[in-house]
Amino acid sequence: MENKYYLCIVKFQRKYFPMDNDKKKNGDMAPMNIIKKYRLAVIGMAVGAVGGFLYWKFVGCSSGTCPITSSPFMSTLWGALMGGLLFDMFNKKDDKQHE
């Protein structure tokens, strides 16, 4: 039973965190390829986080009853989420994914 769990963990690690000798097999999951693939989403998250913080700073909610804009953390988090989703819409999809 213990051996089965160990094999699952090893397969997960090799798939999502390939070692140097595994990069040839799992070229799509290499860290640099992940960064290139989701570049627009990461940029959108950064832009959205800055926008969310600036919205809290200049507009915000002074009474504290607004769940998103009353806290700089929540405003920044929601801004990053919305920016990442917005920018990711413009990411071109590979033809391999549609097959």
Coordinates of N, CA and C in Angstrom, one line a residue:
M1 N 0.8 -1.2 0.0 CA 0.0 0.0 0.0 C 0.9 1.3 0.0
E2 N 1.9 1.2 0.8 CA 2.8 2.4 0.9 C 3.5 2.6 -0.4
N3 N 3.9 1.6 -1.1 CA 4.6 1.7 -2.4 C 3.7 2.3 -3.5
K4 N 2.4 2.1 -3.4 CA 1.5 2.7 -4.4 C 1.5 4.2 -4.3
Y5 N 1.4 4.7 -3.0 CA 1.4 6.2 -2.8 C 2.7 6.8 -3.2
Y6 N 3.8 6.1 -3.0 CA 5.1 6.6 -3.4 C 5.2 6.7 -4.9
L7 N 4.7 5.8 -5.6 CA 4.7 5.8 -7.1 C 3.9 7.0 -7.6
C8 N 2.8 7.3 -7.0 CA 1.9 8.4 -7.4 C 2.6 9.7 -7.2
I9 N 3.3 9.8 -6.1 CA 4.1 11.1 -5.8 C 5.2 11.2 -6.8
V10 N 5.9 10.2 -7.1 CA 7.0 10.3 -8.0 C 6.5 10.7 -9.4
K11 N 5.4 10.1 -9.8 CA 4.8 10.4 -11.2 C 4.4 11.9 -11.2
F12 N 3.8 12.4 -10.1 CA 3.4 13.8 -10.0 C 4.6 14.7 -10.1
Q13 N 5.6 14.4 -9.3 CA 6.8 15.2 -9.3 C 7.5 15.2 -10.7
R14 N 7.6 14.1 -11.4 CA 8.2 14.1 -12.7 C 7.4 14.8 -13.7
K15 N 6.1 14.8 -13.6 CA 5.2 15.5 -14.6 C 5.3 17.0 -14.4
Y16 N 5.2 17.5 -13.2 CA 5.0 18.9 -13.0 C 6.3 19.6 -12.5
F17 N 7.3 18.8 -12.1 CA 8.6 19.4 -11.7 C 9.7 18.5 -12.3
P18 N 9.9 18.6 -13.6 CA 10.9 17.7 -14.2 C 12.3 18.0 -13.8
M19 N 13.1 16.9 -13.7 CA 14.5 17.1 -13.5 C 15.2 17.3 -14.8
D20 N 16.5 17.6 -14.7 CA 17.3 17.9 -16.0 C 17.2 16.8 -17.0
N21 N 17.3 15.5 -16.6 CA 17.2 14.4 -17.5 C 15.8 14.2 -18.0
D22 N 14.8 14.7 -17.3 CA 13.4 14.5 -17.7 C 12.9 15.6 -18.6
K23 N 13.6 16.7 -18.7 CA 13.2 17.9 -19.5 C 13.0 17.5 -21.0
K24 N 13.8 16.6 -21.5 CA 13.6 16.2 -22.9 C 12.3 15.5 -23.1
K25 N 11.9 14.7 -22.1 CA 10.6 14.0 -22.2 C 9.4 15.0 -22.0
N26 N 9.5 15.9 -21.0 CA 8.5 16.8 -20.6 C 8.8 18.2 -21.0
G27 N 9.1 18.5 -22.2 CA 9.6 19.8 -22.6 C 8.5 20.9 -22.4
D28 N 7.2 20.5 -22.4 CA 6.2 21.5 -22.2 C 6.1 22.0 -20.8
M29 N 6.5 21.1 -19.9 CA 6.3 21.5 -18.4 C 7.6 22.1 -17.8
A30 N 8.6 22.4 -18.6 CA 9.8 23.0 -18.1 C 9.4 24.4 -17.6
P31 N 10.1 24.9 -16.5 CA 9.7 26.2 -16.0 C 9.7 27.3 -16.9
M32 N 10.7 27.4 -17.8 CA 10.7 28.5 -18.8 C 9.6 28.4 -19.8
N33 N 9.2 27.2 -20.1 CA 8.1 27.1 -21.1 C 6.8 27.5 -20.4
I34 N 6.6 27.2 -19.1 CA 5.4 27.6 -18.3 C 5.4 29.1 -18.3
I35 N 6.5 29.8 -18.0 CA 6.5 31.2 -18.0 C 6.2 31.8 -19.3
K36 N 6.7 31.3 -20.4 CA 6.4 31.8 -21.7 C 4.9 31.5 -22.1
K37 N 4.4 30.4 -21.7 CA 3.0 30.1 -22.0 C 2.0 31.0 -21.3
Y38 N 2.3 31.4 -20.1 CA 1.3 32.2 -19.3 C 1.9 33.6 -19.1
R39 N 2.7 34.1 -20.0 CA 3.3 35.4 -19.8 C 2.3 36.5 -19.7
L40 N 1.2 36.5 -20.6 CA 0.2 37.6 -20.6 C -0.6 37.5 -19.3
A41 N -0.9 36.3 -18.8 CA -1.6 36.2 -17.5 C -0.8 36.8 -16.3
V42 N 0.5 36.5 -16.3 CA 1.3 37.0 -15.2 C 1.4 38.6 -15.3
I43 N 1.6 39.1 -16.5 CA 1.7 40.5 -16.7 C 0.3 41.2 -16.3
G44 N -0.8 40.5 -16.7 CA -2.1 41.0 -16.3 C -2.3 41.0 -14.8
M45 N -1.8 40.0 -14.1 CA -1.9 39.9 -12.6 C -1.1 41.1 -12.0
A46 N 0.0 41.4 -12.5 CA 0.8 42.5 -12.0 C 0.1 43.8 -12.2
V47 N -0.4 44.0 -13.4 CA -1.1 45.3 -13.7 C -2.3 45.4 -12.9
G48 N -3.1 44.3 -12.8 CA -4.3 44.3 -12.0 C -4.0 44.5 -10.5
A49 N -3.0 44.0 -10.0 CA -2.6 44.2 -8.6 C -2.3 45.6 -8.3
V50 N -1.6 46.2 -9.2 CA -1.2 47.7 -9.0 C -2.5 48.5 -9.1
G51 N -3.4 48.1 -10.1 CA -4.6 48.8 -10.3 C -5.6 48.7 -9.1
G52 N -5.6 47.5 -8.5 CA -6.5 47.2 -7.3 C -6.0 48.0 -6.1
F53 N -4.7 48.1 -6.0 CA -4.1 48.9 -4.8 C -4.4 50.3 -5.0
L54 N -4.2 50.8 -6.3 CA -4.5 52.3 -6.5 C -5.9 52.6 -6.3
Y55 N -6.8 51.7 -6.7 CA -8.2 51.9 -6.5 C -8.6 52.0 -5.0
W56 N -7.9 51.1 -4.2 CA -8.1 51.2 -2.7 C -7.6 52.5 -2.2
K57 N -6.4 52.9 -2.7 CA -5.8 54.1 -2.2 C -6.6 55.4 -2.5
F58 N -7.1 55.5 -3.7 CA -7.7 56.8 -4.1 C -9.3 56.7 -4.1
V59 N -9.9 55.6 -4.2 CA -11.3 55.5 -4.2 C -11.8 54.8 -2.9
G60 N -11.4 53.6 -2.8 CA -11.6 52.8 -1.5 C -13.0 52.9 -0.9
C61 N -13.1 52.5 0.4 CA -14.3 52.5 1.1 C -14.0 53.0 2.5
S62 N -14.4 54.1 2.9 CA -14.0 54.7 4.2 C -14.7 54.1 5.4
S63 N -15.9 53.6 5.1 CA -16.7 53.1 6.3 C -16.3 51.7 6.7
G64 N -15.6 51.0 5.8 CA -15.2 49.6 6.1 C -16.2 48.5 5.9
T65 N -17.4 48.9 5.3 CA -18.4 47.9 5.1 C -18.3 47.2 3.7
C66 N -17.5 47.8 2.8 CA -17.3 47.2 1.5 C -16.3 46.0 1.6
P67 N -16.7 44.8 1.3 CA -15.9 43.7 1.5 C -14.6 43.6 0.7
I68 N -14.6 44.2 -0.5 CA -13.4 44.2 -1.4 C -12.6 45.4 -1.2
T69 N -13.1 46.6 -1.2 CA -12.3 47.8 -1.2 C -12.0 48.4 0.1
S70 N -12.5 47.7 1.2 CA -12.1 48.2 2.5 C -10.8 47.8 3.0
S71 N -10.2 46.8 2.4 CA -8.9 46.3 2.7 C -7.9 46.4 1.5
P72 N -6.7 46.9 1.7 CA -5.8 46.9 0.6 C -5.4 45.5 0.1
F73 N -5.3 44.6 1.0 CA -5.0 43.2 0.6 C -6.1 42.6 -0.3
M74 N -7.3 42.7 0.1 CA -8.4 42.2 -0.8 C -8.5 42.9 -2.1
S75 N -8.4 44.2 -2.1 CA -8.5 45.0 -3.3 C -7.3 44.6 -4.3
T76 N -6.1 44.5 -3.7 CA -5.0 44.1 -4.6 C -5.2 42.6 -5.1
L77 N -5.7 41.7 -4.3 CA -5.9 40.4 -4.7 C -7.0 40.3 -5.8
W78 N -8.1 41.0 -5.6 CA -9.1 41.0 -6.6 C -8.7 41.6 -7.9
G79 N -7.9 42.7 -7.8 CA -7.3 43.3 -9.0 C -6.4 42.4 -9.8
A80 N -5.6 41.7 -9.0 CA -4.7 40.7 -9.7 C -5.5 39.6 -10.4
L81 N -6.5 39.1 -9.7 CA -7.3 38.1 -10.3 C -8.0 38.6 -11.6
M82 N -8.6 39.7 -11.5 CA -9.3 40.3 -12.7 C -8.3 40.6 -13.8
G83 N -7.2 41.2 -13.5 CA -6.2 41.5 -14.5 C -5.6 40.3 -15.2
G84 N -5.4 39.2 -14.4 CA -4.9 38.0 -15.0 C -5.9 37.3 -15.9
L85 N -7.2 37.4 -15.5 CA -8.2 36.8 -16.4 C -8.4 37.6 -17.6
L86 N -8.4 39.0 -17.5 CA -8.6 39.8 -18.6 C -7.4 39.7 -19.6
F87 N -6.2 39.7 -19.2 CA -5.1 39.6 -20.1 C -5.0 38.2 -20.7
D88 N -5.4 37.2 -20.0 CA -5.3 35.8 -20.5 C -6.3 35.6 -21.6
M89 N -7.3 36.4 -21.7 CA -8.3 36.3 -22.8 C -7.6 36.5 -24.2
F90 N -6.5 37.3 -24.2 CA -5.9 37.7 -25.4 C -4.7 36.7 -25.8
N91 N -4.5 35.7 -25.0 CA -3.5 34.7 -25.2 C -3.9 33.8 -26.4
K92 N -3.1 33.6 -27.3 CA -3.4 32.8 -28.5 C -3.2 31.3 -28.0
K93 N -4.2 30.5 -28.4 CA -4.2 29.1 -28.1 C -3.5 28.3 -29.2
D94 N -2.9 27.2 -28.8 CA -2.2 26.4 -29.8 C -3.3 25.5 -30.5
D95 N -3.0 25.1 -31.7 CA -3.9 24.2 -32.4 C -3.9 22.9 -31.8
K96 N -2.9 22.5 -31.1 CA -2.9 21.1 -30.5 C -3.9 21.0 -29.4
Q97 N -4.2 22.1 -28.7 CA -5.2 22.1 -27.6 C -6.6 22.0 -28.1
H98 N -6.9 22.4 -29.3 CA -8.2 22.3 -29.9 C -8.6 21.0 -30.5
E99 N -7.6 20.1 -30.7 CA -7.8 18.8 -31.3 C -8.4 17.8 -30.4

